[in-house]
mmCIF file of C-alpha atoms in Angstrom:
data_model
loop_
_atom_site.group_PDB
_atom_site.id
_atom_site.type_symbol
_atom_site.label_atom_id
_atom_site.label_comp_id
_atom_site.label_asym_id
_atom_site.label_seq_id
_atom_site.Cartn_x
_atom_site.Cartn_y
_atom_site.Cartn_z
ATOM 1 C CA UNK R 259 22.150 -145.600 -58.920
ATOM 2 C CA UNK R 260 20.216 -146.612 -61.891
ATOM 3 C CA UNK R 261 23.349 -146.227 -63.674
ATOM 4 C CA UNK R 262 25.171 -148.714 -61.347
ATOM 5 C CA UNK R 263 22.328 -151.244 -61.833
ATOM 6 C CA UNK R 264 22.539 -151.134 -65.846
ATOM 7 C CA UNK R 265 26.215 -150.653 -66.187
ATOM 8 C CA UNK R 266 27.659 -154.439 -65.820
ATOM 9 C CA UNK R 267 24.541 -155.576 -68.118
ATOM 10 C CA UNK R 268 25.662 -153.189 -70.470
ATOM 11 C CA UNK R 269 29.376 -154.171 -70.233
ATOM 12 C CA UNK R 270 28.012 -157.555 -70.726
ATOM 13 C CA UNK R 271 25.724 -156.759 -73.745
ATOM 14 C CA UNK R 272 28.908 -155.044 -75.788
ATOM 15 C CA UNK R 273 31.110 -158.115 -75.208
ATOM 16 C CA UNK R 274 28.626 -160.286 -76.280
ATOM 17 C CA UNK R 275 27.988 -157.958 -79.320
ATOM 18 C CA UNK R 276 31.666 -158.046 -80.178
ATOM 19 C CA UNK R 277 32.392 -161.877 -79.852
ATOM 20 C CA UNK R 278 29.274 -162.151 -82.303
ATOM 21 C CA UNK R 279 30.990 -159.464 -84.713
ATOM 22 C CA UNK R 280 34.378 -161.635 -84.249
ATOM 23 C CA UNK R 281 32.677 -164.762 -85.100
ATOM 24 C CA UNK R 282 31.097 -163.479 -87.858
ATOM 25 C CA UNK R 283 34.152 -162.011 -89.597
ATOM 26 C CA UNK R 284 36.129 -165.056 -88.708
ATOM 27 C CA UNK R 285 33.764 -167.094 -90.505
ATOM 28 C CA UNK R 286 33.574 -164.853 -93.687
ATOM 29 C CA UNK R 287 37.174 -164.879 -94.037
ATOM 30 C CA UNK R 288 37.068 -168.907 -93.714
ATOM 31 C CA UNK R 289 34.634 -168.892 -96.408
ATOM 32 C CA UNK R 290 36.825 -166.362 -98.391
ATOM 33 C CA UNK R 291 39.505 -168.426 -98.102
ATOM 34 C CA UNK R 292 37.914 -171.508 -99.017
ATOM 35 C CA UNK R 293 36.505 -170.205 -102.167
ATOM 36 C CA UNK R 294 39.832 -169.007 -103.205
ATOM 37 C CA UNK R 295 41.523 -172.433 -102.708
ATOM 38 C CA UNK R 296 38.481 -173.923 -104.530
ATOM 39 C CA UNK R 297 39.307 -171.187 -107.740
ATOM 40 C CA UNK R 298 42.995 -172.395 -107.468
ATOM 41 C CA UNK R 299 42.306 -175.976 -107.576
ATOM 42 C CA UNK R 300 40.190 -175.523 -110.559
ATOM 43 C CA UNK R 301 42.720 -173.823 -112.478
ATOM 44 C CA UNK R 302 45.440 -176.337 -111.377
ATOM 45 C CA UNK R 303 43.136 -179.489 -112.691
ATOM 46 C CA UNK R 304 42.296 -177.150 -115.664
ATOM 47 C CA UNK R 305 45.986 -176.850 -116.502
ATOM 48 C CA UNK R 306 46.582 -180.848 -115.960
ATOM 49 C CA UNK R 307 43.340 -180.825 -118.803
ATOM 50 C CA UNK R 308 44.823 -178.606 -121.087
ATOM 51 C CA UNK R 309 48.362 -179.914 -120.776
ATOM 52 C CA UNK R 310 47.408 -183.804 -121.727
ATOM 53 C CA UNK R 311 50.898 -184.791 -120.207
ATOM 54 C CA UNK R 312 52.311 -188.247 -120.067
ATOM 55 C CA UNK R 313 52.670 -190.366 -116.978
ATOM 56 C CA UNK R 314 55.997 -189.285 -116.692
ATOM 57 C CA UNK R 315 55.368 -185.614 -117.124
ATOM 58 C CA UNK R 316 52.478 -186.078 -114.556
ATOM 59 C CA UNK R 317 55.217 -187.319 -112.117
ATOM 60 C CA UNK R 318 56.483 -184.102 -112.199
ATOM 61 C CA UNK R 319 53.903 -181.812 -112.971
ATOM 62 C CA UNK R 320 51.229 -183.237 -110.488
ATOM 63 C CA UNK R 321 53.500 -181.731 -107.275
ATOM 64 C CA UNK R 322 54.158 -178.702 -109.055
ATOM 65 C CA UNK R 323 50.534 -177.490 -109.519
ATOM 66 C CA UNK R 324 49.930 -178.385 -105.720
ATOM 67 C CA UNK R 325 52.180 -175.133 -105.607
ATOM 68 C CA UNK R 326 49.233 -173.206 -107.088
ATOM 69 C CA UNK R 327 46.696 -174.431 -104.288
ATOM 70 C CA UNK R 328 48.196 -172.007 -101.293
ATOM 71 C CA UNK R 329 51.056 -175.076 -100.699
ATOM 72 C CA UNK R 330 54.713 -174.064 -101.305
ATOM 73 C CA UNK R 331 55.924 -177.636 -100.989
ATOM 74 C CA UNK R 332 54.509 -180.942 -102.206
ATOM 75 C CA UNK R 333 55.444 -184.669 -102.707
ATOM 76 C CA UNK R 334 53.933 -187.116 -104.969
ATOM 77 C CA UNK R 335 54.659 -191.020 -104.231
ATOM 78 C CA UNK R 336 53.623 -194.350 -105.507
ATOM 79 C CA UNK R 337 52.196 -197.135 -102.845
ATOM 80 C CA UNK R 338 53.491 -200.359 -104.285
ATOM 81 C CA UNK R 339 52.773 -203.547 -102.121
ATOM 82 C CA UNK R 340 52.054 -201.855 -99.052
ATOM 83 C CA UNK R 341 54.923 -199.497 -99.501
ATOM 84 C CA UNK R 342 55.168 -195.697 -99.657
ATOM 85 C CA UNK R 343 57.823 -194.546 -102.171
ATOM 86 C CA UNK R 344 58.636 -191.018 -103.165
ATOM 87 C CA UNK R 345 58.799 -190.147 -106.641
ATOM 88 C CA UNK R 346 58.725 -186.334 -107.194
ATOM 89 C CA UNK R 347 59.226 -183.467 -104.656
ATOM 90 C CA UNK R 348 58.610 -179.644 -105.595
ATOM 91 C CA UNK R 349 59.918 -176.766 -103.422
ATOM 92 C CA UNK R 350 59.029 -173.163 -104.459
ATOM 93 C CA UNK R 351 62.449 -171.994 -105.720
ATOM 94 C CA UNK R 352 64.741 -174.688 -104.068
ATOM 95 C CA UNK R 353 64.970 -177.374 -106.425
ATOM 96 C CA UNK R 354 68.057 -178.695 -104.693
ATOM 97 C CA UNK R 355 66.232 -179.228 -101.233
ATOM 98 C CA UNK R 356 63.491 -181.049 -103.371
ATOM 99 C CA UNK R 357 66.039 -183.204 -104.614
ATOM 100 C CA UNK R 358 67.133 -184.072 -101.550
ATOM 101 C CA UNK R 359 64.072 -184.830 -99.640
ATOM 102 C CA UNK R 360 63.001 -186.977 -102.590
ATOM 103 C CA UNK R 361 66.185 -189.063 -102.403
ATOM 104 C CA UNK R 362 65.378 -189.645 -98.706
ATOM 105 C CA UNK R 363 62.019 -191.121 -99.645
ATOM 106 C CA UNK R 364 63.426 -193.284 -102.407
ATOM 107 C CA UNK R 365 66.520 -194.325 -100.565
ATOM 108 C CA UNK R 366 64.251 -195.289 -97.522
ATOM 109 C CA UNK R 367 60.956 -196.457 -98.971
ATOM 110 C CA UNK R 368 58.245 -196.498 -96.030
ATOM 111 C CA UNK R 369 55.952 -199.651 -95.315
ATOM 112 C CA UNK R 370 52.646 -198.884 -94.538
ATOM 113 C CA UNK R 371 52.681 -200.307 -91.083
ATOM 114 C CA UNK R 372 49.794 -199.819 -88.342
ATOM 115 C CA UNK R 373 49.973 -196.740 -86.552
ATOM 116 C CA UNK R 374 51.322 -194.618 -89.359
ATOM 117 C CA UNK R 375 49.255 -191.787 -90.432
ATOM 118 C CA UNK R 376 49.685 -192.531 -94.143
ATOM 119 C CA UNK R 377 48.271 -196.078 -93.398
ATOM 120 C CA UNK R 378 45.348 -194.601 -91.939
ATOM 121 C CA UNK R 379 45.204 -192.458 -95.120
ATOM 122 C CA UNK R 380 45.316 -195.495 -97.309
ATOM 123 C CA UNK R 381 43.002 -197.712 -95.088
ATOM 124 C CA UNK R 382 40.385 -194.737 -95.131
ATOM 125 C CA UNK R 383 40.833 -193.529 -98.365
ATOM 126 C CA UNK R 384 40.560 -189.963 -96.753
ATOM 127 C CA UNK R 385 43.089 -187.080 -96.684
ATOM 128 C CA UNK R 386 44.338 -186.096 -93.138
ATOM 129 C CA UNK R 387 46.111 -182.743 -91.655
ATOM 130 C CA UNK R 388 48.963 -184.187 -89.855
ATOM 131 C CA UNK R 389 50.560 -181.579 -87.017
ATOM 132 C CA UNK R 390 53.268 -181.941 -84.274
ATOM 133 C CA UNK R 391 55.393 -183.780 -87.140
ATOM 134 C CA UNK R 392 58.499 -183.172 -85.443
ATOM 135 C CA UNK R 393 57.570 -184.849 -82.416
ATOM 136 C CA UNK R 394 55.049 -187.196 -83.897
ATOM 137 C CA UNK R 395 56.332 -190.885 -84.163
ATOM 138 C CA UNK R 396 53.566 -191.796 -86.683
ATOM 139 C CA UNK R 397 55.128 -190.241 -89.559
ATOM 140 C CA UNK R 398 57.944 -191.121 -92.119
ATOM 141 C CA UNK R 399 60.659 -190.042 -89.656
ATOM 142 C CA UNK R 400 63.694 -189.737 -92.306
ATOM 143 C CA UNK R 401 61.141 -187.454 -94.678
ATOM 144 C CA UNK R 402 60.165 -185.435 -91.537
ATOM 145 C CA UNK R 403 63.998 -184.827 -90.590
ATOM 146 C CA UNK R 404 64.637 -183.955 -94.215
ATOM 147 C CA UNK R 405 61.802 -181.454 -94.587
ATOM 148 C CA UNK R 406 61.973 -180.166 -91.183
ATOM 149 C CA UNK R 407 57.861 -179.911 -91.793
ATOM 150 C CA UNK R 408 55.902 -178.870 -88.835
ATOM 151 C CA UNK R 409 52.475 -179.729 -90.402
ATOM 152 C CA UNK R 410 51.157 -181.063 -93.604
ATOM 153 C CA UNK R 411 48.183 -182.484 -95.436
ATOM 154 C CA UNK R 412 48.237 -185.882 -97.104
ATOM 155 C CA UNK R 413 45.643 -187.141 -99.535
ATOM 156 C CA UNK R 414 45.179 -190.445 -101.188
ATOM 157 C CA UNK R 415 45.448 -191.017 -104.807
ATOM 158 C CA UNK R 416 42.525 -193.807 -105.629
ATOM 159 C CA UNK R 417 42.173 -196.044 -108.761
ATOM 160 C CA UNK R 418 39.292 -197.984 -108.621
ATOM 161 C CA UNK R 419 39.055 -199.344 -104.807
ATOM 162 C CA UNK R 420 42.936 -199.191 -104.483
ATOM 163 C CA UNK R 421 45.123 -196.337 -103.316
ATOM 164 C CA UNK R 422 47.914 -196.181 -105.568
ATOM 165 C CA UNK R 423 49.643 -193.144 -104.799
ATOM 166 C CA UNK R 424 49.917 -190.169 -101.947
ATOM 167 C CA UNK R 425 50.154 -186.259 -102.185
ATOM 168 C CA UNK R 426 51.839 -184.426 -99.414
ATOM 169 C CA UNK R 427 51.336 -180.752 -99.056
ATOM 170 C CA UNK R 428 52.609 -178.367 -96.565
ATOM 171 C CA UNK R 429 53.191 -174.477 -95.904
ATOM 172 C CA UNK R 430 56.912 -174.559 -94.446
ATOM 173 C CA UNK R 431 58.236 -171.592 -96.152
ATOM 174 C CA UNK R 432 54.973 -169.361 -95.389
ATOM 175 C CA UNK R 433 55.401 -170.393 -91.746
ATOM 176 C CA UNK R 434 51.969 -171.365 -91.673
ATOM 177 C CA UNK R 435 50.034 -174.755 -90.220
ATOM 178 C CA UNK R 436 48.109 -176.386 -93.029
ATOM 179 C CA UNK R 437 44.415 -176.463 -92.415
ATOM 180 C CA UNK R 438 40.947 -178.365 -92.811
ATOM 181 C CA UNK R 439 40.595 -176.021 -95.743
ATOM 182 C CA UNK R 440 44.009 -177.373 -97.115
ATOM 183 C CA UNK R 441 42.965 -180.816 -96.677
ATOM 184 C CA UNK R 442 39.777 -180.469 -98.590
ATOM 185 C CA UNK R 443 41.574 -178.709 -101.523
ATOM 186 C CA UNK R 444 44.206 -181.013 -101.941
ATOM 187 C CA UNK R 445 41.713 -184.069 -101.725
ATOM 188 C CA UNK R 446 39.849 -182.896 -104.615
ATOM 189 C CA UNK R 447 43.135 -182.088 -106.709
ATOM 190 C CA UNK R 448 44.335 -185.435 -105.827
ATOM 191 C CA UNK R 449 40.915 -186.459 -107.453
ATOM 192 C CA UNK R 450 41.758 -184.740 -110.511
ATOM 193 C CA UNK R 451 45.090 -186.128 -110.649
ATOM 194 C CA UNK R 452 44.071 -189.438 -110.528
ATOM 195 C CA UNK R 453 41.780 -188.742 -113.817
ATOM 196 C CA UNK R 454 45.037 -187.349 -115.437
ATOM 197 C CA UNK R 455 46.820 -190.441 -114.775
ATOM 198 C CA UNK R 456 44.272 -192.746 -115.886
ATOM 199 C CA UNK R 457 43.954 -190.609 -119.178
ATOM 200 C CA UNK R 458 48.017 -190.788 -119.616
ATOM 201 C CA UNK R 459 48.050 -194.166 -119.099
ATOM 202 C CA UNK R 460 45.338 -195.597 -121.379
ATOM 203 C CA UNK R 461 46.726 -193.097 -124.129
ATOM 204 C CA UNK R 462 50.120 -194.723 -123.539
#
């Protein structure tokens, strides 16, 4: 019959239309999410600008404001002579766990050896999303064990042509993996934090 000939094509068109709608909706959601993260980054940078903190205060405030960017945990670290050393850790509502992770990062500083993700971040001067943290051998294993992180974003803090620090953020408490949007947001915030650090250093 005519219907039997049309029916398969009709189903095909319906499926194509549904896929198009799903793709368009996903794209709109992603765009809204990215815009929201950009707004949050702007607010965090404005807070840095208005606070005019000292260097010592920035070490604490810097990772705390990462919590306003959609992350719930953050690590602020220095890079000194090719070694990555944790300086401050922020975890929403759990300062004791934050202190534990920070202590691990200070007691066991990580040389930036070949193969480590952070070595690539420093070499390329680019932020990166790291997944499968608990099984990946290219991470700072003591911090990975202490934090129980599943995925994270790390961004370089750059002064001139030199990476002087690292910012890490993840969404462990939310139970969601970090994304490319998170990576872009943390990278933008890291640049603003470096400006604040430079101003504070000059003032002191």
